[in-house]
mmCIF file of C-alpha atoms in Angstrom:
data_model
loop_
_atom_site.group_PDB
_atom_site.id
_atom_site.type_symbol
_atom_site.label_atom_id
_atom_site.label_comp_id
_atom_site.label_asym_id
_atom_site.label_seq_id
_atom_site.Cartn_x
_atom_site.Cartn_y
_atom_site.Cartn_z
ATOM 1 C CA MET N 1 -3.014 9.831 3.872
ATOM 2 C CA ARG N 2 -5.148 9.708 6.966
ATOM 3 C CA LEU N 3 -6.293 6.480 8.551
ATOM 4 C CA ARG N 4 -8.772 7.214 11.276
ATOM 5 C CA ASN N 5 -9.194 3.542 12.243
ATOM 6 C CA HIS N 6 -5.681 2.213 11.660
ATOM 7 C CA ARG N 7 -6.371 -0.884 13.772
ATOM 8 C CA ASN N 8 -7.779 -2.496 10.608
ATOM 9 C CA VAL N 9 -4.255 -2.738 9.221
ATOM 10 C CA GLN N 10 -2.648 -3.008 12.681
ATOM 11 C CA LEU N 11 -0.078 -0.331 11.865
ATOM 12 C CA ALA N 12 0.231 3.254 12.955
ATOM 13 C CA PRO N 13 -0.710 5.702 10.192
ATOM 14 C CA SER N 14 2.800 7.159 10.360
ATOM 15 C CA THR N 15 4.260 3.689 9.721
ATOM 16 C CA VAL N 16 2.048 3.141 6.692
ATOM 17 C CA SER N 17 2.910 6.595 5.341
ATOM 18 C CA LYS N 18 6.632 5.995 5.834
ATOM 19 C CA HIS N 19 6.496 2.622 4.054
ATOM 20 C CA LEU N 20 4.574 4.114 1.142
ATOM 21 C CA ALA N 21 7.051 6.996 0.916
ATOM 22 C CA ILE N 22 9.959 4.545 0.752
ATOM 23 C CA LEU N 23 8.258 2.596 -2.044
ATOM 24 C CA ARG N 24 7.444 5.826 -3.918
ATOM 25 C CA ASP N 25 11.001 7.145 -3.530
ATOM 26 C CA ALA N 26 12.294 3.852 -4.961
ATOM 27 C CA ASN N 27 9.951 4.357 -7.970
ATOM 28 C CA LEU N 28 8.128 1.108 -7.175
ATOM 29 C CA ILE N 29 4.772 2.835 -6.730
ATOM 30 C CA THR N 30 3.111 6.027 -7.869
ATOM 31 C CA ASP N 31 0.616 8.162 -6.040
ATOM 32 C CA SER N 32 -2.163 10.418 -7.225
ATOM 33 C CA LYS N 33 -4.337 12.703 -5.172
ATOM 34 C CA GLU N 34 -8.097 12.502 -5.551
ATOM 35 C CA GLY N 35 -9.649 15.072 -3.249
ATOM 36 C CA LYS N 36 -8.508 14.063 0.222
ATOM 37 C CA TRP N 37 -7.646 10.528 -0.911
ATOM 38 C CA VAL N 38 -4.235 9.425 -2.090
ATOM 39 C CA ASN N 39 -4.318 6.455 -4.430
ATOM 40 C CA TYR N 40 -1.249 4.239 -4.800
ATOM 41 C CA ALA N 41 -0.412 1.888 -7.670
ATOM 42 C CA LEU N 42 2.525 -0.112 -8.951
ATOM 43 C CA ASN N 43 4.718 2.040 -11.156
ATOM 44 C CA THR N 44 4.450 0.426 -14.579
ATOM 45 C CA ALA N 45 6.238 3.290 -16.365
ATOM 46 C CA GLU N 46 9.506 3.054 -14.441
ATOM 47 C CA ARG N 47 11.227 -0.220 -15.278
ATOM 48 C CA THR N 48 14.746 0.043 -13.984
ATOM 49 C CA ASP N 49 16.948 -3.032 -13.812
ATOM 50 C CA TYR N 50 16.491 -3.538 -10.096
ATOM 51 C CA VAL N 51 12.699 -3.285 -10.387
ATOM 52 C CA ALA N 52 12.695 -5.802 -13.246
ATOM 53 C CA ASP N 53 14.753 -8.167 -11.082
ATOM 54 C CA LEU N 54 12.765 -7.576 -7.907
ATOM 55 C CA LEU N 55 9.183 -7.948 -9.118
ATOM 56 C CA PRO N 56 9.392 -11.648 -10.132
ATOM 57 C CA ILE N 57 10.984 -12.458 -6.779
ATOM 58 C CA LEU N 58 8.188 -10.686 -4.928
ATOM 59 C CA ALA N 59 5.528 -12.261 -7.133
ATOM 60 C CA GLY N 60 6.852 -15.696 -6.215
ATOM 61 C CA TRP N 61 7.285 -14.963 -2.515
ATOM 62 C CA LEU N 62 4.267 -12.863 -1.536
ATOM 63 C CA PRO N 63 1.460 -15.369 -2.255
ATOM 64 C CA ASP N 64 3.035 -17.805 0.221
ATOM 65 C CA ASP N 65 3.170 -15.273 3.052
ATOM 66 C CA SER N 66 0.193 -15.611 5.397
ATOM 67 C CA THR N 67 0.499 -12.017 6.635
ATOM 68 C CA VAL N 68 0.384 -10.694 3.085
ATOM 69 C CA GLU N 69 -2.711 -12.791 2.322
ATOM 70 C CA THR N 70 -4.446 -11.669 5.521
ATOM 71 C CA ASP N 71 -3.628 -8.027 4.771
ATOM 72 C CA ALA N 72 -4.831 -8.413 1.170
ATOM 73 C CA GLN N 73 -8.166 -9.767 2.411
ATOM 74 C CA LYS N 74 -8.500 -6.841 4.823
ATOM 75 C CA VAL N 75 -7.745 -4.332 2.068
ATOM 76 C CA ARG N 76 -10.343 -5.874 -0.237
ATOM 77 C CA SER N 77 -13.005 -5.709 2.488
ATOM 78 C CA VAL N 78 -12.371 -2.158 3.728
ATOM 79 C CA ASP N 79 -14.902 0.537 2.890
ATOM 80 C CA ARG N 80 -12.691 3.611 2.732
ATOM 81 C CA PHE N 81 -15.593 5.967 3.408
ATOM 82 C CA LYS N 82 -16.520 4.071 6.560
ATOM 83 C CA LEU N 83 -12.860 3.743 7.540
ATOM 84 C CA CYS N 84 -12.343 7.503 7.501
ATOM 85 C CA GLY N 85 -15.736 8.365 8.906
ATOM 86 C CA VAL N 86 -16.939 10.131 5.748
#
């Protein structure tokens, strides 16, 4: 994953990559490569006990977090082609 203008998410690209790797290694997300893009999604196939316990907690907590809402708005408004200078 390469973020040319990482200021949009206010995190270093290495930080974002590390966080995504941790989530992937915990089987919470999956990744698929599409050309030079890497797409991430919630892992709906892997439903271990801890994931089943964790997701409802996160679903209840995340909507009330202002940082999460701000980040979600940024993600929805980002043009990935413009972001990476394509």
